[in-house]
mmCIF file of C-alpha atoms in Angstrom:
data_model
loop_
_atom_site.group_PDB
_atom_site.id
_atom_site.type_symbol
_atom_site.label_atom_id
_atom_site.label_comp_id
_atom_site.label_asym_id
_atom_site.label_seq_id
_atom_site.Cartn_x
_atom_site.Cartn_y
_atom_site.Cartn_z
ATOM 1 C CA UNK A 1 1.732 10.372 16.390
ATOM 2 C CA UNK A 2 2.690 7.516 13.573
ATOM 3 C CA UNK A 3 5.548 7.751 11.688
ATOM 4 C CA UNK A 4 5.170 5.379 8.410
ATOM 5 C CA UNK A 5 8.707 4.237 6.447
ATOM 6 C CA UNK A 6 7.593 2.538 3.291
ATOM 7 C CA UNK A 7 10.376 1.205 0.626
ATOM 8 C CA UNK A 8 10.194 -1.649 -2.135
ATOM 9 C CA UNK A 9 9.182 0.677 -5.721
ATOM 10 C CA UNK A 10 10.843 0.620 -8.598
ATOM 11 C CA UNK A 11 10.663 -0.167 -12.451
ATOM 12 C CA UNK A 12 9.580 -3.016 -13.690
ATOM 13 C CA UNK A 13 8.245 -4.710 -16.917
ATOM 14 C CA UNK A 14 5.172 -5.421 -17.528
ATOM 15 C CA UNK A 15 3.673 -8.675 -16.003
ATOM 16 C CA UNK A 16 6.078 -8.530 -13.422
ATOM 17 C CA UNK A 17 6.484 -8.047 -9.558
ATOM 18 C CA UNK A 18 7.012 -5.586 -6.742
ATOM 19 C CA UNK A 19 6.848 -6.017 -2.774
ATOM 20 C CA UNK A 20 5.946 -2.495 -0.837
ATOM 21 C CA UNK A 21 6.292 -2.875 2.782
ATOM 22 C CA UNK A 22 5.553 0.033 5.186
ATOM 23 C CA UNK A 23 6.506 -0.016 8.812
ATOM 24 C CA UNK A 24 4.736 1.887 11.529
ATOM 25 C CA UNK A 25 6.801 3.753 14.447
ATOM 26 C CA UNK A 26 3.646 2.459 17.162
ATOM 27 C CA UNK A 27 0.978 -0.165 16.852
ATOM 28 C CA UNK A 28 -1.662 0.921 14.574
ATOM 29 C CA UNK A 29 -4.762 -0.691 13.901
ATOM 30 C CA UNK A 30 -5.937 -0.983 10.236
ATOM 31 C CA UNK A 31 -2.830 -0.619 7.777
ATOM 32 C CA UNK A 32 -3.505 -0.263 4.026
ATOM 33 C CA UNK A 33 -2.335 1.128 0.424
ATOM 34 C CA UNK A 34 -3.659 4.017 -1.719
ATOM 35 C CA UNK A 35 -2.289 5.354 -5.163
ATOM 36 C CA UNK A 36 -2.078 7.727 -7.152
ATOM 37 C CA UNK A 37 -1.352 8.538 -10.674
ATOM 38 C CA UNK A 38 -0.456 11.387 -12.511
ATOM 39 C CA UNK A 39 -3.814 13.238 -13.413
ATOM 40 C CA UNK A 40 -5.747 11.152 -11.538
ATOM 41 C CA UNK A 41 -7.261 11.249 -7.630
ATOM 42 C CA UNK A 42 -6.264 8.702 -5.120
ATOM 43 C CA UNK A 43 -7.596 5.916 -4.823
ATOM 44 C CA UNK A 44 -7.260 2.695 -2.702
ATOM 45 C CA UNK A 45 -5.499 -0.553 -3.266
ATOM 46 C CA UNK A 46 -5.563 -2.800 -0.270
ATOM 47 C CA UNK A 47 -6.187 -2.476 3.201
ATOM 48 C CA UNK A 48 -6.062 -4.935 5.764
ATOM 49 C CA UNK A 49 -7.465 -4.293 9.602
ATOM 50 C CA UNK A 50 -5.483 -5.759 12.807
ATOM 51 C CA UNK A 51 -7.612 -8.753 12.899
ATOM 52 C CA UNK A 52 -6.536 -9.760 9.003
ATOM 53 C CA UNK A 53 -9.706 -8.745 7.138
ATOM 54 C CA UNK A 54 -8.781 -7.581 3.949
ATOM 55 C CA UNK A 55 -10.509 -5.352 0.885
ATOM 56 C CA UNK A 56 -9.015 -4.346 -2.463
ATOM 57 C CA UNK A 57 -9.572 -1.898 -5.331
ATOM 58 C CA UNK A 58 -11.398 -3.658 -8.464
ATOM 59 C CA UNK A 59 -8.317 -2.672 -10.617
ATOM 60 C CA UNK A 60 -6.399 -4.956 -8.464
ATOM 61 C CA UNK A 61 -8.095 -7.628 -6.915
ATOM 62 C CA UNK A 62 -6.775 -10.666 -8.287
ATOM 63 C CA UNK A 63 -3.506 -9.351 -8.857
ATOM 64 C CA UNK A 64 -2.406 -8.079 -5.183
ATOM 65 C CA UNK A 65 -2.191 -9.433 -2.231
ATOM 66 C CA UNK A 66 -1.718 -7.663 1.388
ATOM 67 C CA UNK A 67 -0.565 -9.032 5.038
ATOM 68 C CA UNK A 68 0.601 -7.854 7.797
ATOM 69 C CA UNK A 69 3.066 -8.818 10.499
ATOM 70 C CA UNK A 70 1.345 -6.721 13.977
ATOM 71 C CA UNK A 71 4.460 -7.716 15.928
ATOM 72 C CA UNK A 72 6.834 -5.507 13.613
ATOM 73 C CA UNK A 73 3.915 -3.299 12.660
ATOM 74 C CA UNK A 74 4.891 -3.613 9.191
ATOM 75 C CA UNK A 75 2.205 -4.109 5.379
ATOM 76 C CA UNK A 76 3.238 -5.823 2.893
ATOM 77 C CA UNK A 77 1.845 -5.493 -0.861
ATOM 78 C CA UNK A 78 2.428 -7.960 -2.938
ATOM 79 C CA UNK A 79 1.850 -6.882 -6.574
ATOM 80 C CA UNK A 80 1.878 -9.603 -9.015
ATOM 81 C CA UNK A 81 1.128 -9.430 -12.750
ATOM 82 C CA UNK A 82 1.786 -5.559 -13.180
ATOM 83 C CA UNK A 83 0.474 -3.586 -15.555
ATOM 84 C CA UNK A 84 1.345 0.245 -17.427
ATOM 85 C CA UNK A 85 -1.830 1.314 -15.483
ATOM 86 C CA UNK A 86 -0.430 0.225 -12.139
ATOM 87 C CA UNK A 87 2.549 2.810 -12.256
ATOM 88 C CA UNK A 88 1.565 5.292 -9.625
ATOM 89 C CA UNK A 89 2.853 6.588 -6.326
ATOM 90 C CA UNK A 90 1.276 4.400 -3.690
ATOM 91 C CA UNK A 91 1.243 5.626 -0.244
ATOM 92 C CA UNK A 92 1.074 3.624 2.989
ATOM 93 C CA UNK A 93 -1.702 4.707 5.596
ATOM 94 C CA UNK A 94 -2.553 3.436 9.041
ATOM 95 C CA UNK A 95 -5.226 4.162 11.713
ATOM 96 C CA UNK A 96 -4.521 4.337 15.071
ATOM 97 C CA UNK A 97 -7.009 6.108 17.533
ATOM 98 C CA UNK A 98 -9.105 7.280 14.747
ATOM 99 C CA UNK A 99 -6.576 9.359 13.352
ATOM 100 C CA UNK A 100 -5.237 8.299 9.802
ATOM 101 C CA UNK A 101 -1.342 8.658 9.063
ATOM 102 C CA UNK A 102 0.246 8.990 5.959
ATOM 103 C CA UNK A 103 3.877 7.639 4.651
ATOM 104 C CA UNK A 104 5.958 9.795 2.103
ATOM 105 C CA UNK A 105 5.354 7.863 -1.000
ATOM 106 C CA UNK A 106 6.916 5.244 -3.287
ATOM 107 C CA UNK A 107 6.664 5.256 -6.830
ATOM 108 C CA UNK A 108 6.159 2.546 -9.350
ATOM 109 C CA UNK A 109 6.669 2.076 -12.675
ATOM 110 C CA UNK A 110 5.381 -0.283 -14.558
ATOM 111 C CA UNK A 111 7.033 0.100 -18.482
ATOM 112 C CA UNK A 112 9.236 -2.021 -20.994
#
């Protein structure tokens, strides 16, 4: 079992910033970022595998960056450049064995 503690949303204006981190209870291997908006499915942001490979979600890509520290088991998301569109919950995930864990939430709000 993986426990996931993720903190860092908030409100903030458009074109500004926001750091999400997530920590993970064990060593996991890939680590990664999904949202989710209100009417809307889930979809990813970033993800990031043990080795440092990284992919991102077209809305994003530019914008966001991810890394990972494997000896605190923690993900960082940088968001840069936010927009109204980017105000979601995002939710941490992480693989370990196969099986895919899930943190609680954080939600951000992008808005002037």
């Amino acid at each position: 079992q993986v426990q996931l503690v993720e903190s860092g949303g908030g409100l903030v204006q458009p074109g500004g910033s926001l750091r999400l981190s997530c920590e993970a209870s064990r060593s996991v291997s890939t680590m990664g970022w999904y949202r989710q908006a209100p009417g809307k499915e889930r979809e990813l942001v970033a993800r990031v595998t043990s080795g440092g490979n990284t992919n991102f979600g077209d809305p994003v890509k530019g914008r966001f960056t991810i890394s990972r520290d494997n000896a605190k088991n923690t993900v960082y998301l940088q968001m840069n450049s936010l927009k109204p569109e980017d105000t979601a919950v995002y939710y941490c995930y992480a693989i370990r064995d196969a099986d895919k864990y899930w943190g609680q939430g954080t939600q951000v709000a992008v808005s002037s």
